[in-house]
Short mmCIF file of C-alpha atoms (C1' of nucleotides) in Angstrom, two decimals:
data_model
loop_
_atom_site.label_atom_id
_atom_site.label_comp_id
_atom_site.label_asym_id
_atom_site.label_seq_id
_atom_site.Cartn_x
_atom_site.Cartn_y
_atom_site.Cartn_z
CA MET A 1 -26.37 10.01 24.25
CA GLU A 2 -25.58 8.66 27.69
CA LEU A 3 -22.09 7.25 27.92
CA GLU A 4 -23.16 4.37 30.12
CA GLN A 5 -25.90 3.40 27.72
CA ALA A 6 -23.47 3.63 24.80
CA LYS A 7 -21.03 1.42 26.62
CA GLN A 8 -23.67 -1.29 27.10
CA ARG A 9 -24.88 -1.23 23.54
CA LEU A 10 -21.37 -1.21 22.17
CA ALA A 11 -20.34 -4.20 24.26
CA GLU A 12 -23.36 -6.09 23.01
CA SER A 13 -22.89 -5.35 19.35
CA VAL A 14 -19.19 -6.16 19.49
CA SER A 15 -19.89 -9.53 21.08
CA ARG A 16 -22.52 -10.22 18.42
CA LYS A 17 -20.03 -9.33 15.71
CA GLU A 18 -22.23 -6.61 14.33
CA MET A 19 -20.90 -3.66 12.40
CA SER A 20 -20.90 -0.65 14.71
CA MET A 21 -20.43 3.02 13.99
CA ILE A 22 -19.81 5.50 16.77
CA ILE A 23 -19.89 9.19 15.99
CA GLY A 24 -18.53 11.50 18.61
CA THR A 25 -15.85 13.79 19.91
CA CYS A 26 -12.75 11.87 20.79
CA TYR A 27 -9.04 11.96 21.44
CA VAL A 28 -6.90 9.11 20.13
CA GLU A 29 -3.58 7.59 21.07
CA TYR A 30 -1.81 4.83 19.22
CA TRP A 31 1.32 3.03 20.22
CA GLY A 32 2.82 0.10 18.38
CA ARG A 33 4.65 -0.02 15.07
CA ALA A 34 4.85 3.74 15.48
CA ALA A 35 3.20 6.18 17.86
CA SER A 36 0.59 8.82 17.18
CA LYS A 37 -1.76 11.22 18.83
CA LEU A 38 -4.89 12.67 17.40
CA ALA A 39 -6.20 15.85 19.02
CA LYS A 40 -9.77 16.04 20.29
CA GLY A 41 -12.21 16.19 17.42
CA LYS A 42 -15.36 14.74 15.94
CA ARG A 43 -14.89 11.46 14.12
CA MET A 44 -16.54 8.20 13.19
CA VAL A 45 -15.20 5.00 14.68
CA LEU A 46 -16.02 1.85 12.74
CA ILE A 47 -15.94 -1.55 14.39
CA LYS A 48 -16.43 -4.62 12.23
CA GLY A 49 -17.39 -8.22 12.90
CA ASP A 50 -13.78 -9.39 12.75
CA HIS A 51 -12.96 -6.83 15.44
CA SER A 52 -11.14 -4.47 13.19
CA VAL A 53 -11.33 -0.90 14.41
CA SER A 54 -10.83 2.16 12.25
CA ILE A 55 -11.13 5.87 12.96
CA HIS A 56 -12.40 7.99 10.11
CA GLN A 57 -12.10 11.71 9.61
CA ASN A 58 -14.47 13.40 7.20
CA LYS A 59 -12.02 13.09 4.34
CA LEU A 60 -9.90 10.57 2.44
CA VAL A 61 -10.59 6.90 1.96
CA ARG A 62 -8.10 5.63 4.49
CA PRO A 63 -8.81 5.77 8.20
CA VAL A 64 -6.55 8.01 10.24
CA ASN A 65 -6.02 5.25 12.82
CA TYR A 66 -6.89 1.58 12.77
CA MET A 67 -6.25 -1.86 14.15
CA MET A 68 -6.93 -5.26 12.68
CA ASN A 69 -8.41 -8.03 14.74
CA ALA A 70 -8.14 -6.30 18.07
CA ASP A 71 -9.11 -7.21 21.58
CA ILE A 72 -11.80 -4.66 22.25
CA TYR A 73 -13.22 -3.46 25.52
CA CYS A 74 -14.56 -0.24 26.89
CA GLU A 75 -14.87 1.51 30.20
CA ILE A 76 -16.25 4.68 31.70
CA GLU A 77 -13.75 6.96 33.35
CA ASN A 78 -13.96 10.61 34.37
CA GLU A 79 -17.12 11.12 32.39
CA THR A 80 -15.55 9.75 29.25
CA LEU A 81 -16.09 6.50 27.40
CA ILE A 82 -12.74 4.90 26.69
CA LEU A 83 -12.55 2.35 23.92
CA HIS A 84 -9.47 0.16 24.08
CA ALA A 85 -8.26 -1.89 21.16
CA ASN A 86 -5.20 -4.02 21.80
CA LYS A 87 -3.16 -6.54 19.92
CA LYS A 88 -0.31 -8.86 20.73
CA LYS A 89 2.33 -9.71 18.17
CA PRO A 90 3.14 -7.16 17.30
CA LYS A 91 2.16 -5.43 20.50
CA GLU A 92 -0.08 -2.52 19.71
CA THR A 93 -2.50 -0.42 21.66
CA LEU A 94 -5.15 1.98 20.48
CA LYS A 95 -7.01 4.14 22.97
CA ILE A 96 -10.01 6.17 21.96
CA ILE A 97 -11.40 8.55 24.55
CA PHE A 98 -14.91 9.79 23.83
CA TYR A 99 -15.98 13.02 25.50
CA LYS A 100 -19.30 13.14 23.75
CA ILE A 101 -21.21 10.66 21.68
CA ASP A 102 -23.50 11.92 18.94
CA GLY A 103 -24.60 8.62 17.59
CA LEU A 104 -24.15 4.89 17.82
CA HIS A 105 -25.50 2.56 15.17
CA ALA A 106 -25.08 -1.20 14.94
CA TYR A 107 -26.18 -3.57 12.21
CA GLU A 108 -26.05 -7.29 11.80
CA ILE A 109 -24.29 -7.96 8.51
CA GLU A 110 -23.72 -11.49 7.31
CA GLU A 111 -20.64 -12.72 5.49
CA ASN A 112 -20.71 -11.51 1.94
CA ALA A 113 -19.72 -12.98 -1.35
CA ASP A 114 -16.29 -11.83 -2.33
CA LEU A 115 -15.40 -9.33 -4.96
CA ARG A 116 -14.88 -10.55 -8.47
CA LEU A 117 -12.07 -8.51 -9.92
CA PHE A 118 -11.04 -8.38 -13.55
CA GLY A 119 -7.79 -7.10 -14.97
CA SER A 120 -5.40 -8.24 -12.26
CA GLU A 121 -1.82 -8.96 -13.12
CA ARG A 122 -2.36 -12.66 -12.67
CA GLU A 123 -5.24 -12.64 -15.10
CA LEU A 124 -3.32 -10.68 -17.69
CA SER A 125 -0.46 -13.09 -17.31
CA LYS A 126 -2.75 -16.04 -18.00
CA GLU A 127 -4.28 -14.26 -20.95
CA LEU A 128 -0.86 -13.58 -22.44
CA MET A 129 0.09 -17.22 -22.08
CA GLN A 130 -2.58 -18.10 -24.63
CA ASP A 131 -0.43 -16.86 -27.44
CA LEU A 132 3.08 -15.63 -26.92
CA SER A 133 3.73 -15.44 -30.67
CA PHE A 134 2.09 -12.03 -30.46
CA ILE A 135 5.25 -10.88 -28.79
CA GLU A 136 7.64 -12.62 -31.09
CA PRO A 137 7.27 -15.37 -33.70
CA GLY A 138 8.13 -18.80 -32.40
CA LEU A 139 7.96 -17.84 -28.73
CA LYS A 140 6.51 -20.72 -26.72
CA PRO A 141 5.51 -20.96 -23.07
CA VAL A 142 7.52 -23.28 -20.89
CA ASN A 143 5.78 -22.80 -17.59
CA GLN A 144 3.95 -20.10 -15.75
CA GLU A 145 4.74 -18.76 -12.32
CA ILE A 146 7.55 -21.06 -11.47
CA PRO A 147 8.37 -20.46 -7.84
CA PHE A 148 12.01 -19.74 -7.24
CA ARG A 149 13.65 -19.02 -3.94
CA LYS A 150 13.29 -15.34 -4.62
CA GLY A 151 9.89 -14.45 -5.93
CA ILE A 152 7.95 -15.77 -8.86
CA VAL A 153 8.65 -15.73 -12.56
CA ASP A 154 5.54 -14.52 -14.32
CA ILE A 155 6.09 -16.32 -17.58
CA LEU A 156 8.95 -18.54 -18.68
CA ALA A 157 9.21 -19.11 -22.43
CA GLU A 158 11.57 -20.36 -25.07
CA ASP A 159 12.40 -18.45 -28.24
CA GLN A 160 13.04 -19.74 -31.75
CA GLU A 161 16.74 -20.24 -31.06
CA GLY A 162 16.02 -22.22 -27.93
CA ASN A 163 16.97 -19.46 -25.49
CA LEU A 164 14.97 -19.13 -22.33
CA VAL A 165 12.95 -15.95 -22.01
CA VAL A 166 11.88 -14.71 -18.60
CA ILE A 167 8.86 -12.43 -18.99
CA GLU A 168 7.72 -10.13 -16.23
CA VAL A 169 4.23 -8.71 -16.64
CA LYS A 170 3.13 -5.44 -15.06
CA ARG A 171 -0.42 -4.20 -15.29
CA ARG A 172 0.65 -0.59 -14.98
CA LYS A 173 3.58 1.65 -15.81
CA ALA A 174 6.79 -0.21 -15.13
CA ASP A 175 9.28 1.43 -12.78
CA PHE A 176 12.72 0.82 -11.30
CA ASN A 177 11.41 -1.90 -9.13
CA SER A 178 9.97 -3.79 -12.08
CA VAL A 179 13.32 -3.69 -13.81
CA THR A 180 15.36 -4.84 -10.85
CA GLN A 181 12.83 -7.57 -10.17
CA LEU A 182 13.14 -8.85 -13.71
CA GLU A 183 16.90 -8.65 -13.56
CA ARG A 184 16.96 -10.77 -10.41
CA TYR A 185 14.69 -13.41 -11.92
CA MET A 186 16.53 -13.52 -15.19
CA LYS A 187 19.91 -13.98 -13.55
CA GLN A 188 18.57 -16.64 -11.26
CA VAL A 189 17.00 -18.61 -14.09
CA GLU A 190 20.18 -18.30 -16.10
CA LYS A 191 22.18 -19.63 -13.20
CA ILE A 192 19.87 -22.53 -12.42
CA LYS A 193 19.27 -23.62 -15.98
CA GLY A 194 22.82 -22.88 -17.09
CA LYS A 195 21.54 -21.62 -20.40
CA LYS A 196 21.46 -18.31 -22.20
CA THR A 197 18.42 -16.41 -20.92
CA ARG A 198 16.70 -13.25 -22.04
CA GLY A 199 14.68 -11.00 -19.79
CA MET A 200 11.63 -9.19 -21.07
CA LEU A 201 9.44 -6.66 -19.33
CA LEU A 202 5.87 -6.46 -20.55
CA ALA A 203 3.86 -3.43 -19.44
CA PRO A 204 1.48 -0.78 -20.76
CA SER A 205 4.26 1.80 -20.42
CA ILE A 206 7.55 2.39 -18.69
CA GLN A 207 9.15 5.30 -16.92
CA LYS A 208 11.95 6.90 -18.85
CA SER A 209 14.61 6.33 -16.23
CA ALA A 210 13.47 2.75 -15.75
CA LEU A 211 13.86 2.17 -19.47
CA GLU A 212 17.42 3.44 -19.31
CA LEU A 213 18.21 1.09 -16.49
CA LEU A 214 16.61 -1.77 -18.38
CA GLU A 215 18.66 -1.12 -21.48
CA GLN A 216 21.86 -0.90 -19.48
CA ALA A 217 21.04 -4.27 -17.97
CA GLY A 218 20.58 -5.77 -21.42
CA LEU A 219 16.90 -6.47 -20.87
CA GLU A 220 14.05 -5.96 -23.31
CA PHE A 221 10.81 -4.07 -23.13
CA ALA A 222 7.54 -4.68 -24.89
CA LYS A 223 4.45 -2.56 -24.58
CA PHE A 224 1.03 -4.09 -24.47
CA GLU A 225 -2.45 -2.70 -24.31
CA PHE A 226 -5.33 -4.32 -22.58
CA GLU A 227 -8.98 -3.69 -22.16
CA ILE A 228 -10.69 -4.48 -18.94
CA GLY A 229 -14.05 -5.92 -19.78
CA ASN A 230 -16.51 -8.43 -18.59
CA PRO A 231 -15.97 -11.22 -17.74
CA LYS A 232 -12.24 -10.81 -18.27
CA ALA A 233 -9.49 -8.52 -19.40
CA THR A 234 -8.25 -8.99 -22.93
CA ILE A 235 -4.92 -8.16 -24.53
CA LYS A 236 -5.39 -5.68 -27.32
CA GLY A 237 -1.94 -5.65 -28.82
CA ILE A 238 1.75 -5.97 -28.21
CA GLN A 239 4.42 -3.77 -29.67
CA LYS A 240 8.08 -4.38 -29.15
CA LYS A 241 10.52 -1.62 -28.54
CA GLN A 242 11.29 0.33 -31.67
CA LYS A 243 13.46 3.22 -32.68
CA LEU A 244 11.09 5.89 -31.46
CA LEU A 245 11.49 5.82 -27.72
CA ASN A 246 8.93 8.56 -27.37
CA GLU A 247 6.17 6.14 -28.13
CA PHE A 248 6.64 4.46 -24.83
CA PHE A 249 5.69 7.32 -22.56
CA MET B 1 -36.76 3.05 4.75
CA GLU B 2 -38.38 4.58 1.71
CA LEU B 3 -36.01 4.79 -1.23
CA GLU B 4 -37.34 8.16 -2.34
CA GLN B 5 -36.87 9.59 1.13
CA ALA B 6 -33.37 8.15 1.31
CA LYS B 7 -32.53 9.72 -2.01
CA GLN B 8 -33.59 13.16 -0.80
CA ARG B 9 -31.71 12.97 2.46
CA LEU B 10 -28.61 11.62 0.79
CA ALA B 11 -28.56 14.39 -1.80
CA GLU B 12 -28.84 16.95 0.97
CA SER B 13 -26.11 15.56 3.17
CA VAL B 14 -23.75 15.14 0.22
CA SER B 15 -24.24 18.75 -0.81
CA ARG B 16 -23.65 19.84 2.79
CA LYS B 17 -20.42 17.81 2.88
CA GLU B 18 -21.61 15.77 5.80
CA MET B 19 -20.35 12.29 6.55
CA SER B 20 -23.02 9.82 5.46
CA MET B 21 -23.41 6.13 6.16
CA ILE B 22 -25.88 4.05 4.22
CA ILE B 23 -26.54 0.52 5.34
CA GLY B 24 -28.41 -1.70 2.96
CA THR B 25 -28.51 -4.52 0.47
CA CYS B 26 -26.67 -3.59 -2.67
CA TYR B 27 -24.97 -4.76 -5.80
CA VAL B 28 -21.81 -2.97 -6.93
CA GLU B 29 -20.02 -2.48 -10.21
CA TYR B 30 -16.70 -0.74 -10.66
CA TRP B 31 -14.99 0.07 -13.89
CA GLY B 32 -11.80 2.06 -14.19
CA ARG B 33 -8.26 1.11 -13.35
CA ALA B 34 -9.62 -2.41 -13.18
CA ALA B 35 -13.14 -3.81 -13.21
CA SER B 36 -15.08 -5.57 -10.49
CA LYS B 37 -18.47 -6.82 -9.53
CA LEU B 38 -19.75 -7.37 -6.07
CA ALA B 39 -22.73 -9.68 -5.72
CA LYS B 40 -25.86 -8.51 -3.91
CA GLY B 41 -25.26 -8.31 -0.21
CA LYS B 42 -25.59 -6.16 2.88
CA ARG B 43 -22.91 -3.51 3.26
CA MET B 44 -22.17 -0.06 4.59
CA VAL B 45 -21.42 2.72 2.16
CA LEU B 46 -19.47 5.63 3.57
CA ILE B 47 -19.53 9.02 1.91
CA LYS B 48 -17.25 11.73 3.24
CA GLY B 49 -17.15 15.49 2.98
CA ASP B 50 -14.50 15.40 0.25
CA HIS B 51 -16.81 13.15 -1.75
CA SER B 52 -14.84 10.00 -1.26
CA VAL B 53 -17.03 6.93 -1.39
CA SER B 54 -16.12 3.59 0.11
CA ILE B 55 -18.02 0.34 0.43
CA HIS B 56 -17.36 -1.66 3.57
CA GLN B 57 -18.02 -5.30 4.22
CA ASN B 58 -18.23 -6.50 7.81
CA LYS B 59 -14.56 -7.43 7.87
CA LEU B 60 -11.09 -6.05 7.21
CA VAL B 61 -9.95 -2.47 7.51
CA ARG B 62 -9.89 -1.65 3.84
CA PRO B 63 -13.09 -1.02 1.88
CA VAL B 64 -13.97 -3.57 -0.80
CA ASN B 65 -14.69 -0.79 -3.30
CA TYR B 66 -13.98 2.91 -3.20
CA MET B 67 -13.49 6.10 -5.10
CA MET B 68 -11.72 9.28 -4.13
CA ASN B 69 -13.21 12.66 -4.80
CA ALA B 70 -16.06 11.50 -6.96
CA ASP B 71 -18.93 13.20 -8.70
CA ILE B 72 -21.86 11.79 -6.78
CA TYR B 73 -25.49 11.61 -7.75
CA CYS B 74 -28.35 9.22 -7.20
CA GLU B 75 -31.53 8.19 -8.91
CA ILE B 76 -34.46 5.88 -8.40
CA GLU B 77 -34.92 3.19 -11.00
CA ASN B 78 -36.98 0.00 -10.97
CA GLU B 79 -37.58 0.25 -7.27
CA THR B 80 -33.88 0.56 -6.53
CA LEU B 81 -31.79 3.49 -5.40
CA ILE B 82 -28.77 3.81 -7.62
CA LEU B 83 -25.79 5.71 -6.31
CA HIS B 84 -23.36 6.81 -9.00
CA ALA B 85 -19.83 7.90 -8.26
CA ASN B 86 -17.79 8.99 -11.25
CA LYS B 87 -14.38 10.41 -11.83
CA LYS B 88 -12.49 11.78 -14.79
CA LYS B 89 -8.76 11.33 -15.10
CA PRO B 90 -8.45 8.53 -14.74
CA LYS B 91 -11.94 7.74 -15.93
CA GLU B 92 -13.66 5.62 -13.36
CA THR B 93 -17.23 4.74 -12.58
CA LEU B 94 -18.74 3.18 -9.51
CA LYS B 95 -22.36 2.13 -9.49
CA ILE B 96 -24.07 1.04 -6.30
CA ILE B 97 -27.57 -0.36 -6.65
CA PHE B 98 -29.52 -0.49 -3.41
CA TYR B 99 -32.45 -2.93 -3.26
CA LYS B 100 -33.15 -2.23 0.36
CA ILE B 101 -31.99 0.41 2.77
CA ASP B 102 -31.74 -0.46 6.44
CA GLY B 103 -30.36 2.80 7.65
CA LEU B 104 -29.04 6.17 6.62
CA HIS B 105 -27.14 8.38 9.02
CA ALA B 106 -25.52 11.72 8.30
CA TYR B 107 -23.40 13.90 10.56
CA GLU B 108 -21.82 17.25 10.19
CA ILE B 109 -18.14 16.82 10.97
CA GLU B 110 -15.77 19.75 10.82
CA GLU B 111 -12.20 19.64 9.60
CA ASN B 112 -10.00 18.05 12.20
CA ALA B 113 -6.52 18.64 13.43
CA ASP B 114 -4.08 16.32 11.75
CA LEU B 115 -2.45 13.28 13.18
CA ARG B 116 0.83 13.72 14.98
CA LEU B 117 2.96 10.71 14.17
CA PHE B 118 6.22 9.72 15.82
CA GLY B 119 8.80 7.25 14.59
CA SER B 120 8.66 7.89 10.86
CA GLU B 121 11.62 7.14 8.68
CA ARG B 122 12.27 10.79 8.18
CA GLU B 123 12.36 11.42 11.91
CA LEU B 124 14.69 8.51 12.55
CA SER B 125 16.93 9.75 9.80
CA LYS B 126 17.15 13.18 11.44
CA GLU B 127 17.78 11.58 14.80
CA LEU B 128 20.63 9.52 13.41
CA MET B 129 22.20 12.60 11.86
CA GLN B 130 22.82 13.95 15.36
CA ASP B 131 25.70 11.57 15.88
CA LEU B 132 26.94 9.29 13.16
CA SER B 133 29.97 8.26 15.20
CA PHE B 134 27.65 5.74 16.83
CA ILE B 135 27.86 3.82 13.59
CA GLU B 136 31.57 4.21 13.09
CA PRO B 137 34.20 6.43 14.67
CA GLY B 138 34.97 9.50 12.60
CA LEU B 139 31.89 9.28 10.45
CA LYS B 140 30.61 12.77 9.69
CA PRO B 141 27.45 13.96 7.95
CA VAL B 142 27.86 15.73 4.64
CA ASN B 143 24.28 16.44 3.75
CA GLN B 144 20.90 14.93 4.32
CA GLU B 145 18.42 13.94 1.66
CA ILE B 146 20.29 15.26 -1.31
CA PRO B 147 17.93 14.98 -4.21
CA PHE B 148 19.41 13.16 -7.16
CA ARG B 149 17.75 12.56 -10.47
CA LYS B 150 16.68 9.13 -9.26
CA GLY B 151 15.36 9.18 -5.73
CA ILE B 152 16.76 10.58 -2.56
CA VAL B 153 19.84 9.72 -0.53
CA ASP B 154 18.84 9.39 3.11
CA ILE B 155 22.16 10.37 4.61
CA LEU B 156 25.42 11.23 2.91
CA ALA B 157 28.49 11.02 5.13
CA GLU B 158 32.24 10.90 4.97
CA ASP B 159 34.36 8.33 6.79
CA GLN B 160 37.76 8.71 8.46
CA GLU B 161 39.60 7.98 5.22
CA GLY B 162 37.60 10.58 3.35
CA ASN B 163 35.42 8.09 1.46
CA LEU B 164 31.83 9.02 0.89
CA VAL B 165 29.27 6.86 2.66
CA VAL B 166 25.71 6.64 1.36
CA ILE B 167 23.42 5.58 4.19
CA GLU B 168 19.92 4.30 3.54
CA VAL B 169 17.68 4.17 6.61
CA LYS B 170 14.73 1.82 6.89
CA ARG B 171 12.39 1.89 9.86
CA ARG B 172 11.45 -1.77 9.40
CA LYS B 173 12.95 -4.99 8.14
CA ALA B 174 15.03 -4.32 5.05
CA ASP B 175 14.20 -6.30 1.94
CA PHE B 176 15.38 -6.74 -1.65
CA ASN B 177 14.01 -3.39 -2.56
CA SER B 178 16.00 -1.64 0.14
CA VAL B 179 19.19 -3.22 -1.13
CA THR B 180 18.64 -2.38 -4.78
CA GLN B 181 17.63 1.15 -3.83
CA LEU B 182 20.85 1.62 -1.87
CA GLU B 183 22.90 0.13 -4.67
CA ARG B 184 21.39 2.58 -7.14
CA TYR B 185 22.07 5.58 -4.91
CA MET B 186 25.56 4.47 -4.09
CA LYS B 187 26.53 3.98 -7.72
CA GLN B 188 25.01 7.28 -8.68
CA VAL B 189 26.84 9.19 -5.98
CA GLU B 190 30.08 7.44 -6.91
CA LYS B 191 29.61 8.45 -10.52
CA ILE B 192 28.68 12.05 -9.84
CA LYS B 193 31.32 12.69 -7.20
CA GLY B 194 33.95 10.57 -8.93
CA LYS B 195 35.16 9.31 -5.58
CA LYS B 196 35.24 5.97 -3.79
CA THR B 197 31.86 5.53 -2.13
CA ARG B 198 30.53 3.03 0.38
CA GLY B 199 26.90 2.04 0.71
CA MET B 200 25.40 1.25 4.08
CA LEU B 201 21.95 -0.03 4.92
CA LEU B 202 20.67 0.86 8.37
CA ALA B 203 17.60 -1.05 9.57
CA PRO B 204 16.23 -2.87 12.61
CA SER B 205 16.67 -6.18 10.75
CA ILE B 206 17.12 -7.58 7.28
CA GLN B 207 15.75 -10.53 5.36
CA LYS B 208 18.22 -13.32 4.88
CA SER B 209 18.15 -13.31 1.10
CA ALA B 210 18.36 -9.53 1.03
CA LEU B 211 21.50 -9.74 3.16
CA GLU B 212 23.03 -12.16 0.67
CA LEU B 213 22.28 -9.79 -2.17
CA LEU B 214 23.73 -6.90 -0.18
CA GLU B 215 26.95 -8.74 0.49
CA GLN B 216 27.30 -9.74 -3.13
CA ALA B 217 26.93 -6.10 -4.08
CA GLY B 218 29.70 -5.12 -1.67
CA LEU B 219 27.39 -3.09 0.54
CA GLU B 220 27.30 -2.95 4.32
CA PHE B 221 24.58 -3.53 6.86
CA ALA B 222 24.17 -2.08 10.32
CA LYS B 223 21.39 -2.90 12.71
CA PHE B 224 19.85 -0.25 14.88
CA GLU B 225 17.21 -0.26 17.55
CA PHE B 226 14.86 2.56 18.28
CA GLU B 227 12.20 3.33 20.79
CA ILE B 228 9.12 5.18 19.77
CA GLY B 229 8.26 7.56 22.52
CA ASN B 230 6.73 10.91 23.05
CA PRO B 231 7.43 13.42 21.63
CA LYS B 232 9.92 11.66 19.40
CA ALA B 233 11.59 8.41 18.55
CA THR B 234 15.06 7.82 19.91
CA ILE B 235 17.88 5.63 18.67
CA LYS B 236 18.76 3.00 21.25
CA GLY B 237 21.86 1.50 19.71
CA ILE B 238 23.67 0.59 16.55
CA GLN B 239 25.50 -2.62 15.91
CA LYS B 240 27.47 -3.24 12.79
CA LYS B 241 27.45 -6.55 11.00
CA GLN B 242 29.49 -9.15 12.83
CA LYS B 243 30.42 -12.76 12.40
CA LEU B 244 27.18 -14.15 13.77
CA LEU B 245 24.72 -13.60 10.98
CA ASN B 246 21.98 -15.13 13.06
CA GLU B 247 21.80 -12.07 15.20
CA PHE B 248 20.33 -10.10 12.38
CA PHE B 249 17.07 -11.98 12.02
"C1'" DG C 1 0.69 17.03 -13.89
"C1'" DC C 2 4.24 13.27 -13.35
"C1'" DT C 3 7.56 10.94 -10.37
"C1'" DG C 4 9.58 8.88 -6.40
"C1'" DG C 5 8.86 6.64 -2.28
"C1'" DG C 6 6.94 5.82 2.47
"C1'" DA C 7 3.15 3.50 5.03
"C1'" DG C 8 1.59 1.65 11.81
"C1'" DA C 9 1.05 0.16 4.42
"C1'" DG C 10 -3.06 -4.02 3.91
"C1'" DG C 11 -3.95 -8.39 2.36
"C1'" DC C 12 -3.05 -12.75 -0.19
"C1'" DT C 13 -0.59 -16.96 -1.32
"C1'" DT C 14 2.72 -20.36 -0.72
"C1'" DA C 15 6.70 -22.60 1.41
"C1'" DT D 1 5.19 -18.22 10.76
"C1'" DA D 2 7.94 -15.82 7.23
"C1'" DA D 3 8.87 -14.39 2.55
"C1'" DG D 4 7.56 -12.40 -1.40
"C1'" DC D 5 4.57 -9.58 -3.99
"C1'" DC D 6 0.32 -7.24 -5.91
"C1'" DT D 7 -2.77 -3.31 -4.99
"C1'" DT D 8 -8.36 0.32 -8.46
"C1'" DT D 9 -2.65 0.30 -3.30
"C1'" DC D 10 -3.41 5.45 -0.71
"C1'" DC D 11 -1.12 9.51 0.14
"C1'" DC D 12 2.29 13.09 0.21
"C1'" DA D 13 6.05 16.01 -1.20
"C1'" DG D 14 8.91 17.82 -4.82
"C1'" DC D 15 9.63 19.48 -9.26
#
DNA sequence: GCTGGGAGAGGCTTA
DNA sequence: TAAGCCTTTCCCAGC
């Protein structure tokens, strides 16, 4: 395809906010939050209606280079088509030099309905709130997602003895980070409320070393199973930590 | 475009490991690590040579649905073209139902040279190792990236008094996680070596609340600037924590 | 295969 | 805008 012709069509489709795909041999330079160079090779460059640009190799889901919401323009130079994508704040530049263009396709694509996702952490958290007595008899919700200065408490509850219980929910295997997060929240709640507070991590499983850390910190772990269905995820069962540690891995 | 024709061409290009782009009106269902539904709408489905599938709306860099390394096959049913992408371990299914196909493009794209990236954390860490006296007179490297049971120590050094210094390098603004990570490493080294150990966080900046946490934990912070150039990133300067906290944000 | 951790993380929500 | 955090994170390297 003629570079000049490609340049014209590209400029048009970008201004019309179409989705454009350019397939060709290119060399890429990025400079911004890091710097990178991509040797000459055949790739697909995807430009979307919000002016995001991404460069795809023929493997992996993620683009090898990209820029969100860029200022896009192109020029012909030395028998190459140069596509510039720039951004201020943070300052970033992406330069794609096309030596040969094998194809250019542009489509008008309207705004789409958004994805409906089931089984997110937030949803599971809500679901759990329905009945905390599953976890422990007499456990009652106090408030959900109370914003503190540092992060958010997933669930705040009160146990039979009137102690506060900070519950952190994870939709997947809990790790170090989960434990330290819970510890931070728990200590903060304890400090603010001036009242004995327990910290409980609720997850489908936990990494062995994270469990050790959790126990050292005097926190609790409970395992729960959930099923992701339609229209929502449902909690299948909760099992508090028992003697057999093996069960948790 | 005829659905039957599209089916044939798609099957061919998938088996040839070409990069394929299908533009059309589709409805999408995903079930696996979570579950999601995407209402009927016009999108671009990208299939790569490694059999990754991703569904792109006309905005944002990331695909709205995707699957890595899938088993792909398609069928015609009720005047729709159904594209199935399945995966075992973890079990996942992605079902894309096309009602209308506006375009199908396939290109043979060879394996490409990989990206050369400058300014990664690892590179900065190496760069810093060249001369630790920048940070503090008499500071000497002991070993880099010593693997412990839990994570990796970026830099292990020894100060003028013979104390061990665990240095954690972050290429961007340090946060809670950075601090807790450093604290873990530091304590572990202290325990293993049985020797007074300092913990130092080295980053371009740090979040205010993370700095508070760091100070409470008796750790140190030093700010460093770097320039990402070609062929490598270079350290511009290091400034240890001073009286004026403001300077660190 | 699991685990740990970085990433130009991306992207969302709320203060 | 910044902070905080979830993600079907993705992806890689090490064991």
